[in-house]
């Protein structure tokens, strides 16, 4: 006779399978990382302790039914003080259903398949969990472009002593050759100083460059021998001089949050699918972008046209690594550095960082979930976490106006950017939210100073924050995003309302939202929050409200036709002070492409295109407020390309005079 306990393995198997699916395909939660081994172990124990279904079947009727699976279980209940026993039959001839639901079966083959599925799921979860510990990526070699200026550029590289290469390594660079042009000789650049204490990573500058020009670099030994990596030169484009009044037309990318191999696929521990999708869209013909010599004129023109449409850089707004998801990998220096190395060794990421400058902010998962530093640089685990971030992502960024800090600002022509540090100085959670601050005194002063300078020297002003500025997201965003810092947020928003064309860029929430902040008389501020680039999103569960409770009153003047002729009437309307005008929560792979066109200062335009899972999901056009810029003259305004070439030939570099 089959006992009720026979259903225990079914329940445990079902719990394990649901947990495994959620863990590997939906959200790699630390809670599920604990549930999985417990449920799997309990299922194994239950199978071992209970008799097999075939034995139970023989006990129940003494007959075998090769074409039918059947189980019999007693059901006990009390009636008027008497114990009554009934038998409950669970029968199924559907083998697929049996396997899917882990139902008991007298078929040995079905039981083997059922057990094999659970074992395979357990091994998959184990691979996903263990790979960050087992894959040290200690031999990774890479180089990429960091901060780009009109006349210089930062280059970061990692080159450990591999293959007996122990001598000094230097940058060699030149202007990117044009089709049919005379071969351009290489210039010796600065030497790298690779050191084990910095995990064999160093950053150097190439100086004396021309604004708005194309260059390429490679790596060589001090005697001029090219190193095997990179196999082809890395190309880059210097930014236009911000003092020139000609206006600019360019695009850039923005996103945040990425991890390797999620949603999970077997034996793909180094893949970051979001970057694969991005690369496929930006560089569909890899060979065209890896070629250093274009002999065909038509191909050269096509390549130039394609390059002109490519983004100039990627703004990555934090959670570059997940030190605590699905489990905390550890707090040592090596624990954090290993996660950065693993990302840089990814061929998916390499296809992007070897072609596109990347400027970084950081958020909590580079440290630990919902981290608040309180301005204490010795607060664990910040020292080791910040060391790894600094080596790999912060040093290649633009220099902060305050040494050894991670907030910074930069310009692309007449567009200005301020990238915040929202973790190092923020107050810990407290009952009095009005007392909390996020930026700290020095950063707050730097931001206000930047906003004042950008007011009449830049058309669009981009405020970059790793966490959303909006108060409309719920759950932990109520305290972890700017919603948890109401006093400081209110002051910042009031200042931004006074400046035209302010755009806030944020990430963190693994969703996309476009929000507008309205004022009764000042400028509207807009926020675009985009994430994840390659990570989980949560189906069904939503915490974003579509608008806030506060309203503002705006006065509009409308033209009204009367018998006596046209007249203007004044109309008051109430609108939300904070309002979501687009919300797209779904998608594991999201990034926004932002096109900026300020070539007509009377009609500056910003266009946003959201890409979700490789397809365009939303487009938006913003007609900016015309700005009369305060500009200064520069030599580059008057120097033509021909004169520039002549200067180059005689060894004069006018870009140094800027």
Short mmCIF file of N, CA and C in Angstrom, two decimals, residues 191-354:
data_model
loop_
_atom_site.label_atom_id
_atom_site.label_comp_id
_atom_site.label_asym_id
_atom_site.label_seq_id
_atom_site.Cartn_x
_atom_site.Cartn_y
_atom_site.Cartn_z
N UNK A 191 55.17 55.33 -21.55
CA UNK A 191 55.37 53.96 -21.08
C UNK A 191 54.36 53.62 -19.99
N UNK A 192 53.86 52.39 -20.03
CA UNK A 192 53.03 51.88 -18.95
C UNK A 192 53.92 51.45 -17.79
N UNK A 193 53.36 51.54 -16.62
CA UNK A 193 54.04 51.04 -15.43
C UNK A 193 53.17 49.98 -14.78
N UNK A 194 53.21 48.78 -15.32
CA UNK A 194 52.39 47.69 -14.80
C UNK A 194 53.00 47.17 -13.51
N UNK A 195 52.14 47.01 -12.50
CA UNK A 195 52.61 46.62 -11.18
C UNK A 195 51.62 45.63 -10.57
N UNK A 196 52.15 44.63 -9.89
CA UNK A 196 51.29 43.61 -9.30
C UNK A 196 50.35 44.20 -8.26
N UNK A 197 50.81 45.26 -7.56
CA UNK A 197 49.98 45.88 -6.54
C UNK A 197 48.73 46.54 -7.14
N UNK A 198 48.80 46.87 -8.41
CA UNK A 198 47.63 47.42 -9.12
C UNK A 198 47.05 46.39 -10.08
N UNK A 199 47.30 45.14 -9.80
CA UNK A 199 46.76 44.04 -10.59
C UNK A 199 47.18 44.13 -12.05
N UNK A 200 48.38 44.65 -12.31
CA UNK A 200 48.96 44.75 -13.65
C UNK A 200 48.15 45.67 -14.56
N UNK A 201 47.49 46.67 -13.98
CA UNK A 201 46.69 47.63 -14.74
C UNK A 201 47.33 49.02 -14.60
N UNK A 202 47.37 49.77 -15.70
CA UNK A 202 47.88 51.14 -15.63
C UNK A 202 47.14 52.01 -16.65
N UNK A 203 47.17 53.31 -16.40
CA UNK A 203 46.52 54.29 -17.27
C UNK A 203 47.55 55.33 -17.68
N UNK A 204 47.61 55.65 -18.97
CA UNK A 204 48.50 56.69 -19.48
C UNK A 204 47.70 57.64 -20.36
N UNK A 205 48.32 58.78 -20.71
CA UNK A 205 47.69 59.76 -21.59
C UNK A 205 48.49 59.91 -22.88
N UNK A 206 47.76 60.03 -23.96
CA UNK A 206 48.36 60.46 -25.22
C UNK A 206 48.02 61.93 -25.38
N UNK A 207 49.03 62.78 -25.45
CA UNK A 207 48.82 64.23 -25.50
C UNK A 207 49.18 64.78 -26.88
N UNK A 208 48.86 66.06 -27.06
CA UNK A 208 49.22 66.73 -28.29
C UNK A 208 48.38 66.34 -29.48
N UNK A 209 47.09 66.07 -29.28
CA UNK A 209 46.20 65.65 -30.35
C UNK A 209 45.36 66.83 -30.85
N UNK A 210 44.78 66.63 -32.02
CA UNK A 210 43.89 67.63 -32.60
C UNK A 210 42.45 67.34 -32.18
N UNK A 211 41.68 68.40 -31.94
CA UNK A 211 40.26 68.18 -31.65
C UNK A 211 39.52 67.57 -32.84
N UNK A 212 38.51 66.79 -32.52
CA UNK A 212 37.60 66.25 -33.53
C UNK A 212 38.34 65.51 -34.65
N UNK A 213 39.30 64.69 -34.25
CA UNK A 213 40.13 63.97 -35.22
C UNK A 213 40.18 62.49 -34.87
N UNK A 214 40.47 61.67 -35.88
CA UNK A 214 40.52 60.22 -35.70
C UNK A 214 41.97 59.75 -35.56
N UNK A 215 42.18 58.91 -34.55
CA UNK A 215 43.50 58.37 -34.28
C UNK A 215 43.39 56.88 -34.02
N UNK A 216 44.56 56.24 -33.92
CA UNK A 216 44.62 54.84 -33.53
C UNK A 216 45.90 54.60 -32.74
N UNK A 217 45.87 53.58 -31.90
CA UNK A 217 47.06 53.27 -31.10
C UNK A 217 47.23 51.76 -31.02
N UNK A 218 48.43 51.37 -30.66
CA UNK A 218 48.73 49.98 -30.41
C UNK A 218 49.75 49.90 -29.27
N UNK A 219 50.17 48.70 -28.93
CA UNK A 219 51.12 48.49 -27.85
C UNK A 219 52.38 47.86 -28.41
N UNK A 220 53.51 48.31 -27.89
CA UNK A 220 54.80 47.81 -28.39
C UNK A 220 55.81 47.79 -27.26
N UNK A 221 56.88 47.03 -27.47
CA UNK A 221 58.00 47.05 -26.53
C UNK A 221 58.82 48.31 -26.76
N UNK A 222 59.76 48.58 -25.88
CA UNK A 222 60.56 49.80 -26.00
C UNK A 222 61.44 49.81 -27.24
N UNK A 223 61.71 48.64 -27.82
CA UNK A 223 62.52 48.60 -29.05
C UNK A 223 61.66 48.68 -30.30
N UNK A 224 60.33 48.91 -30.11
CA UNK A 224 59.44 49.11 -31.25
C UNK A 224 58.75 47.88 -31.76
N UNK A 225 58.94 46.74 -31.13
CA UNK A 225 58.29 45.51 -31.58
C UNK A 225 56.83 45.50 -31.13
N UNK A 226 55.94 45.34 -32.11
CA UNK A 226 54.51 45.28 -31.79
C UNK A 226 54.20 44.04 -30.96
N UNK A 227 53.36 44.21 -29.98
CA UNK A 227 52.92 43.07 -29.17
C UNK A 227 51.79 42.33 -29.87
N UNK A 228 51.62 41.07 -29.55
CA UNK A 228 50.57 40.29 -30.22
C UNK A 228 49.17 40.81 -29.92
N UNK A 229 49.02 41.50 -28.80
CA UNK A 229 47.72 42.11 -28.50
C UNK A 229 47.92 43.61 -28.31
N UNK A 230 47.06 44.43 -28.89
CA UNK A 230 45.92 44.08 -29.75
C UNK A 230 46.39 43.70 -31.15
N UNK A 231 45.66 42.80 -31.76
CA UNK A 231 46.08 42.30 -33.07
C UNK A 231 45.93 43.36 -34.15
N UNK A 232 45.01 44.29 -33.98
CA UNK A 232 44.87 45.43 -34.87
C UNK A 232 44.78 46.68 -34.01
N UNK A 233 45.18 47.84 -34.52
CA UNK A 233 45.17 49.06 -33.71
C UNK A 233 43.76 49.41 -33.20
N UNK A 234 43.72 50.02 -32.02
CA UNK A 234 42.47 50.49 -31.43
C UNK A 234 42.24 51.93 -31.89
N UNK A 235 41.07 52.19 -32.43
CA UNK A 235 40.77 53.51 -32.99
C UNK A 235 40.02 54.36 -31.97
N UNK A 236 40.21 55.67 -32.04
CA UNK A 236 39.45 56.58 -31.20
C UNK A 236 39.32 57.93 -31.90
N UNK A 237 38.38 58.73 -31.39
CA UNK A 237 38.06 60.02 -31.99
C UNK A 237 38.07 61.07 -30.90
N UNK A 238 38.92 62.10 -31.04
CA UNK A 238 38.96 63.15 -30.03
C UNK A 238 37.70 64.00 -30.10
N UNK A 239 37.33 64.56 -28.94
CA UNK A 239 36.11 65.36 -28.86
C UNK A 239 36.34 66.75 -29.45
N UNK A 240 35.28 67.40 -29.90
CA UNK A 240 35.43 68.77 -30.40
C UNK A 240 35.75 69.73 -29.27
N UNK A 241 36.39 70.83 -29.62
CA UNK A 241 36.72 71.84 -28.62
C UNK A 241 35.45 72.52 -28.14
N UNK A 242 35.17 72.54 -26.84
CA UNK A 242 33.92 73.12 -26.34
C UNK A 242 33.85 74.63 -26.50
N UNK A 243 34.99 75.26 -26.84
CA UNK A 243 34.98 76.72 -26.99
C UNK A 243 34.56 77.16 -28.39
N UNK A 244 34.39 76.21 -29.29
CA UNK A 244 34.01 76.57 -30.65
C UNK A 244 32.50 76.74 -30.74
N UNK A 245 32.03 77.77 -31.44
CA UNK A 245 30.59 78.08 -31.46
C UNK A 245 29.82 77.41 -32.59
N UNK A 246 30.36 76.36 -33.17
CA UNK A 246 29.76 75.79 -34.38
C UNK A 246 28.61 74.83 -34.10
N UNK A 247 28.41 74.40 -32.85
CA UNK A 247 27.39 73.41 -32.56
C UNK A 247 27.90 72.01 -32.85
N UNK A 248 27.18 71.01 -32.36
CA UNK A 248 27.63 69.63 -32.51
C UNK A 248 26.46 68.71 -32.80
N UNK A 249 26.79 67.61 -33.43
CA UNK A 249 25.83 66.55 -33.70
C UNK A 249 26.51 65.23 -33.36
N UNK A 250 26.02 64.56 -32.33
CA UNK A 250 26.67 63.32 -31.89
C UNK A 250 25.65 62.47 -31.14
N UNK A 251 26.05 61.25 -30.84
CA UNK A 251 25.19 60.35 -30.06
C UNK A 251 26.03 59.61 -29.04
N UNK A 252 25.38 59.14 -28.00
CA UNK A 252 26.04 58.32 -26.99
C UNK A 252 25.03 57.34 -26.42
N UNK A 253 25.55 56.35 -25.72
CA UNK A 253 24.73 55.29 -25.12
C UNK A 253 24.71 55.44 -23.61
N UNK A 254 23.64 54.98 -23.00
CA UNK A 254 23.57 54.99 -21.55
C UNK A 254 22.81 53.77 -21.07
N UNK A 255 23.34 53.11 -20.03
CA UNK A 255 22.68 51.97 -19.40
C UNK A 255 23.42 51.66 -18.11
N UNK A 256 23.00 50.60 -17.43
CA UNK A 256 23.67 50.17 -16.21
C UNK A 256 23.29 48.72 -15.92
N UNK A 257 23.98 48.12 -14.97
CA UNK A 257 23.65 46.80 -14.43
C UNK A 257 23.95 45.68 -15.42
N UNK A 258 25.00 44.90 -15.12
CA UNK A 258 25.31 43.77 -15.99
C UNK A 258 25.99 42.67 -15.18
N UNK A 259 25.81 41.45 -15.63
CA UNK A 259 26.52 40.31 -15.07
C UNK A 259 26.71 39.29 -16.16
N UNK A 260 27.60 38.36 -15.94
CA UNK A 260 27.86 37.33 -16.94
C UNK A 260 26.79 36.24 -16.90
N UNK A 261 26.43 35.78 -18.07
CA UNK A 261 25.63 34.56 -18.25
C UNK A 261 24.31 34.58 -17.48
N UNK A 262 23.56 35.68 -17.64
CA UNK A 262 22.20 35.66 -17.11
C UNK A 262 21.27 36.31 -18.13
N UNK A 263 20.11 35.70 -18.42
CA UNK A 263 19.66 34.37 -18.00
C UNK A 263 20.67 33.27 -18.38
N UNK A 264 20.71 32.27 -17.55
CA UNK A 264 21.75 31.24 -17.61
C UNK A 264 21.65 30.37 -18.85
N UNK A 265 22.81 30.08 -19.43
CA UNK A 265 22.96 29.05 -20.46
C UNK A 265 24.15 28.17 -20.05
N UNK A 266 24.08 26.87 -20.29
CA UNK A 266 25.18 26.00 -19.88
C UNK A 266 26.50 26.36 -20.56
N UNK A 267 27.56 26.38 -19.78
CA UNK A 267 28.93 26.56 -20.28
C UNK A 267 29.11 27.89 -21.03
N UNK A 268 28.42 28.93 -20.58
CA UNK A 268 28.56 30.26 -21.16
C UNK A 268 28.93 31.26 -20.07
N UNK A 269 29.81 30.84 -19.17
CA UNK A 269 30.13 31.64 -17.99
C UNK A 269 30.78 32.96 -18.27
N UNK A 270 31.30 33.17 -19.47
CA UNK A 270 31.96 34.44 -19.80
C UNK A 270 31.12 35.32 -20.73
N UNK A 271 29.95 34.88 -21.06
CA UNK A 271 29.12 35.64 -22.01
C UNK A 271 28.32 36.72 -21.30
N UNK A 272 28.24 37.90 -21.92
CA UNK A 272 27.36 38.98 -21.46
C UNK A 272 26.49 39.33 -22.66
N UNK A 273 25.31 38.75 -22.72
CA UNK A 273 24.51 38.79 -23.94
C UNK A 273 24.12 40.22 -24.34
N UNK A 274 23.91 41.09 -23.38
CA UNK A 274 23.55 42.47 -23.73
C UNK A 274 24.58 43.12 -24.63
N UNK A 275 25.86 42.85 -24.38
CA UNK A 275 26.91 43.39 -25.23
C UNK A 275 26.94 42.70 -26.59
N UNK A 276 26.58 41.43 -26.65
CA UNK A 276 26.48 40.76 -27.95
C UNK A 276 25.42 41.44 -28.81
N UNK A 277 24.26 41.73 -28.22
CA UNK A 277 23.19 42.40 -28.96
C UNK A 277 23.61 43.80 -29.38
N UNK A 278 24.28 44.51 -28.48
CA UNK A 278 24.74 45.86 -28.81
C UNK A 278 25.76 45.84 -29.93
N UNK A 279 26.70 44.90 -29.87
CA UNK A 279 27.71 44.79 -30.91
C UNK A 279 27.09 44.45 -32.26
N UNK A 280 26.10 43.56 -32.26
CA UNK A 280 25.45 43.18 -33.51
C UNK A 280 24.78 44.37 -34.19
N UNK A 281 24.27 45.30 -33.38
CA UNK A 281 23.60 46.48 -33.95
C UNK A 281 24.60 47.54 -34.39
N UNK A 282 25.65 47.74 -33.59
CA UNK A 282 26.61 48.80 -33.91
C UNK A 282 27.62 48.38 -34.97
N UNK A 283 28.06 47.14 -34.89
CA UNK A 283 29.14 46.68 -35.76
C UNK A 283 28.75 45.38 -36.45
N UNK A 284 27.77 45.43 -37.34
CA UNK A 284 27.32 44.18 -37.98
C UNK A 284 28.37 43.54 -38.87
N UNK A 285 29.32 44.34 -39.35
CA UNK A 285 30.39 43.79 -40.19
C UNK A 285 31.71 44.03 -39.48
N UNK A 286 32.09 43.07 -38.67
CA UNK A 286 33.28 43.24 -37.84
C UNK A 286 34.51 43.60 -38.65
N UNK A 287 34.68 42.97 -39.79
CA UNK A 287 35.91 43.16 -40.56
C UNK A 287 36.09 44.60 -40.98
N UNK A 288 34.98 45.29 -41.24
CA UNK A 288 35.08 46.67 -41.70
C UNK A 288 35.69 47.57 -40.64
N UNK A 289 35.50 47.23 -39.37
CA UNK A 289 35.98 48.09 -38.30
C UNK A 289 37.32 47.65 -37.76
N UNK A 290 37.78 46.48 -38.13
CA UNK A 290 39.07 46.02 -37.68
C UNK A 290 40.17 46.32 -38.69
N UNK A 291 39.79 46.76 -39.86
CA UNK A 291 40.77 47.01 -40.91
C UNK A 291 41.47 48.34 -40.67
N UNK A 292 42.79 48.35 -40.77
CA UNK A 292 43.56 49.58 -40.60
C UNK A 292 43.91 50.21 -41.93
N UNK A 293 43.71 49.51 -43.04
CA UNK A 293 44.03 50.05 -44.35
C UNK A 293 42.87 49.78 -45.30
N UNK A 294 42.30 50.85 -45.85
CA UNK A 294 41.17 50.72 -46.77
C UNK A 294 41.67 51.09 -48.16
N UNK A 295 41.74 50.12 -49.05
CA UNK A 295 42.25 50.37 -50.40
C UNK A 295 41.14 50.73 -51.36
N UNK A 296 39.95 50.33 -51.07
CA UNK A 296 38.84 50.61 -51.96
C UNK A 296 38.17 51.93 -51.56
N UNK A 297 38.11 52.88 -52.47
CA UNK A 297 37.59 54.21 -52.17
C UNK A 297 36.12 54.14 -51.77
N UNK A 298 35.34 53.36 -52.50
CA UNK A 298 33.91 53.25 -52.19
C UNK A 298 33.70 52.67 -50.80
N UNK A 299 34.50 51.63 -50.48
CA UNK A 299 34.40 51.04 -49.15
C UNK A 299 34.78 52.04 -48.07
N UNK A 300 35.79 52.88 -48.38
CA UNK A 300 36.22 53.88 -47.42
C UNK A 300 35.11 54.90 -47.14
N UNK A 301 34.41 55.33 -48.20
CA UNK A 301 33.32 56.28 -48.01
C UNK A 301 32.19 55.68 -47.20
N UNK A 302 31.89 54.40 -47.48
CA UNK A 302 30.84 53.72 -46.70
C UNK A 302 31.23 53.62 -45.24
N UNK A 303 32.51 53.28 -45.00
CA UNK A 303 32.99 53.14 -43.63
C UNK A 303 32.91 54.48 -42.90
N UNK A 304 33.30 55.57 -43.58
CA UNK A 304 33.23 56.89 -42.97
C UNK A 304 31.80 57.26 -42.61
N UNK A 305 30.87 56.94 -43.49
CA UNK A 305 29.46 57.24 -43.23
C UNK A 305 28.96 56.44 -42.05
N UNK A 306 29.33 55.14 -41.99
CA UNK A 306 28.88 54.30 -40.89
C UNK A 306 29.46 54.79 -39.57
N UNK A 307 30.72 55.19 -39.58
CA UNK A 307 31.35 55.67 -38.36
C UNK A 307 30.69 56.94 -37.87
N UNK A 308 30.26 57.81 -38.80
CA UNK A 308 29.65 59.07 -38.40
C UNK A 308 28.35 58.84 -37.66
N UNK A 309 27.72 57.68 -37.82
CA UNK A 309 26.46 57.39 -37.15
C UNK A 309 26.66 56.62 -35.85
N UNK A 310 27.89 56.25 -35.55
CA UNK A 310 28.16 55.47 -34.36
C UNK A 310 28.18 56.36 -33.12
N UNK A 311 27.84 55.80 -31.97
CA UNK A 311 27.92 56.60 -30.74
C UNK A 311 29.37 56.94 -30.40
N UNK A 312 29.54 58.05 -29.72
CA UNK A 312 30.88 58.50 -29.35
C UNK A 312 31.37 57.82 -28.07
N UNK A 313 30.46 57.44 -27.20
CA UNK A 313 30.86 56.82 -25.94
C UNK A 313 29.66 56.15 -25.29
N UNK A 314 29.97 55.34 -24.29
CA UNK A 314 28.96 54.69 -23.47
C UNK A 314 29.10 55.19 -22.04
N UNK A 315 28.00 55.67 -21.48
CA UNK A 315 27.94 56.01 -20.07
C UNK A 315 27.38 54.81 -19.32
N UNK A 316 28.20 54.19 -18.49
CA UNK A 316 27.74 53.04 -17.72
C UNK A 316 27.54 53.49 -16.28
N UNK A 317 26.29 53.39 -15.80
CA UNK A 317 25.90 54.07 -14.57
C UNK A 317 25.89 53.18 -13.33
N UNK A 318 26.72 52.17 -13.28
CA UNK A 318 26.87 51.42 -12.05
C UNK A 318 26.39 49.99 -12.12
N UNK A 319 26.76 49.22 -11.09
CA UNK A 319 26.53 47.78 -11.02
C UNK A 319 27.23 47.09 -12.19
N UNK A 320 28.48 47.47 -12.38
CA UNK A 320 29.33 46.84 -13.38
C UNK A 320 29.65 45.41 -12.98
N UNK A 321 29.78 45.19 -11.68
CA UNK A 321 29.89 43.84 -11.14
C UNK A 321 28.78 43.65 -10.11
N UNK A 322 28.49 42.40 -9.77
CA UNK A 322 27.56 42.07 -8.70
C UNK A 322 28.34 41.26 -7.67
N UNK A 323 28.88 41.97 -6.69
CA UNK A 323 29.70 41.30 -5.69
C UNK A 323 28.88 40.45 -4.73
N UNK A 324 27.56 40.68 -4.70
CA UNK A 324 26.72 40.00 -3.71
C UNK A 324 25.54 39.28 -4.34
N UNK A 325 25.56 39.07 -5.65
CA UNK A 325 24.47 38.37 -6.33
C UNK A 325 25.10 37.36 -7.28
N UNK A 326 24.67 36.08 -7.22
CA UNK A 326 23.63 35.53 -6.37
C UNK A 326 24.06 35.31 -4.92
N UNK A 327 25.36 35.27 -4.67
CA UNK A 327 25.84 35.20 -3.29
C UNK A 327 27.05 36.11 -3.19
N UNK A 328 27.35 36.54 -2.00
CA UNK A 328 28.49 37.42 -1.76
C UNK A 328 29.77 36.65 -1.99
N UNK A 329 30.57 37.12 -2.93
CA UNK A 329 31.78 36.39 -3.31
C UNK A 329 32.94 36.61 -2.35
N UNK A 330 32.79 37.57 -1.43
CA UNK A 330 33.85 37.82 -0.46
C UNK A 330 34.27 39.27 -0.46
N UNK A 331 34.97 39.68 0.59
CA UNK A 331 35.30 41.09 0.79
C UNK A 331 36.77 41.40 0.63
N UNK A 332 37.59 40.42 0.23
CA UNK A 332 39.01 40.68 0.07
C UNK A 332 39.27 41.44 -1.22
N UNK A 333 40.45 42.00 -1.32
CA UNK A 333 40.84 42.74 -2.52
C UNK A 333 40.75 41.84 -3.75
N UNK A 334 41.22 40.62 -3.63
CA UNK A 334 41.19 39.68 -4.75
C UNK A 334 39.77 39.32 -5.13
N UNK A 335 38.88 39.21 -4.15
CA UNK A 335 37.48 38.89 -4.46
C UNK A 335 36.87 39.92 -5.40
N UNK A 336 37.14 41.18 -5.14
CA UNK A 336 36.58 42.24 -5.99
C UNK A 336 37.31 42.33 -7.33
N UNK A 337 38.63 42.26 -7.29
CA UNK A 337 39.38 42.37 -8.54
C UNK A 337 39.02 41.24 -9.51
N UNK A 338 38.80 40.06 -8.97
CA UNK A 338 38.48 38.91 -9.82
C UNK A 338 37.22 39.16 -10.64
N UNK A 339 36.23 39.80 -10.04
CA UNK A 339 34.98 40.06 -10.75
C UNK A 339 35.18 41.05 -11.90
N UNK A 340 36.03 42.05 -11.69
CA UNK A 340 36.34 42.97 -12.79
C UNK A 340 37.09 42.26 -13.91
N UNK A 341 38.07 41.44 -13.54
CA UNK A 341 38.82 40.71 -14.57
C UNK A 341 37.89 39.81 -15.38
N UNK A 342 36.94 39.17 -14.72
CA UNK A 342 36.03 38.27 -15.42
C UNK A 342 35.21 39.03 -16.47
N UNK A 343 34.78 40.24 -16.14
CA UNK A 343 34.02 41.01 -17.11
C UNK A 343 34.89 41.42 -18.30
N UNK A 344 36.12 41.84 -18.00
CA UNK A 344 36.99 42.29 -19.10
C UNK A 344 37.46 41.12 -19.97
N UNK A 345 37.45 39.91 -19.45
CA UNK A 345 37.84 38.79 -20.29
C UNK A 345 36.70 38.33 -21.19
N UNK A 346 35.48 38.81 -20.96
CA UNK A 346 34.33 38.41 -21.76
C UNK A 346 34.49 38.87 -23.20
N UNK A 347 34.40 37.95 -24.13
CA UNK A 347 34.47 38.33 -25.55
C UNK A 347 33.31 39.22 -25.94
N UNK A 348 32.18 39.08 -25.24
CA UNK A 348 31.03 39.96 -25.51
C UNK A 348 31.38 41.40 -25.19
N UNK A 349 31.96 41.63 -24.03
CA UNK A 349 32.34 42.99 -23.61
C UNK A 349 33.49 43.52 -24.43
N UNK A 350 34.43 42.64 -24.78
CA UNK A 350 35.60 43.07 -25.54
C UNK A 350 35.19 43.68 -26.88
N UNK A 351 34.15 43.13 -27.50
CA UNK A 351 33.70 43.66 -28.79
C UNK A 351 33.23 45.11 -28.68
N UNK A 352 32.90 45.55 -27.47
CA UNK A 352 32.47 46.93 -27.26
C UNK A 352 33.62 47.80 -26.77
N UNK A 353 34.33 47.37 -25.71
CA UNK A 353 35.31 48.29 -25.11
C UNK A 353 36.54 48.50 -25.99
N UNK A 354 36.78 47.63 -26.97
CA UNK A 354 37.88 47.88 -27.89
C UNK A 354 37.50 48.86 -29.00
#
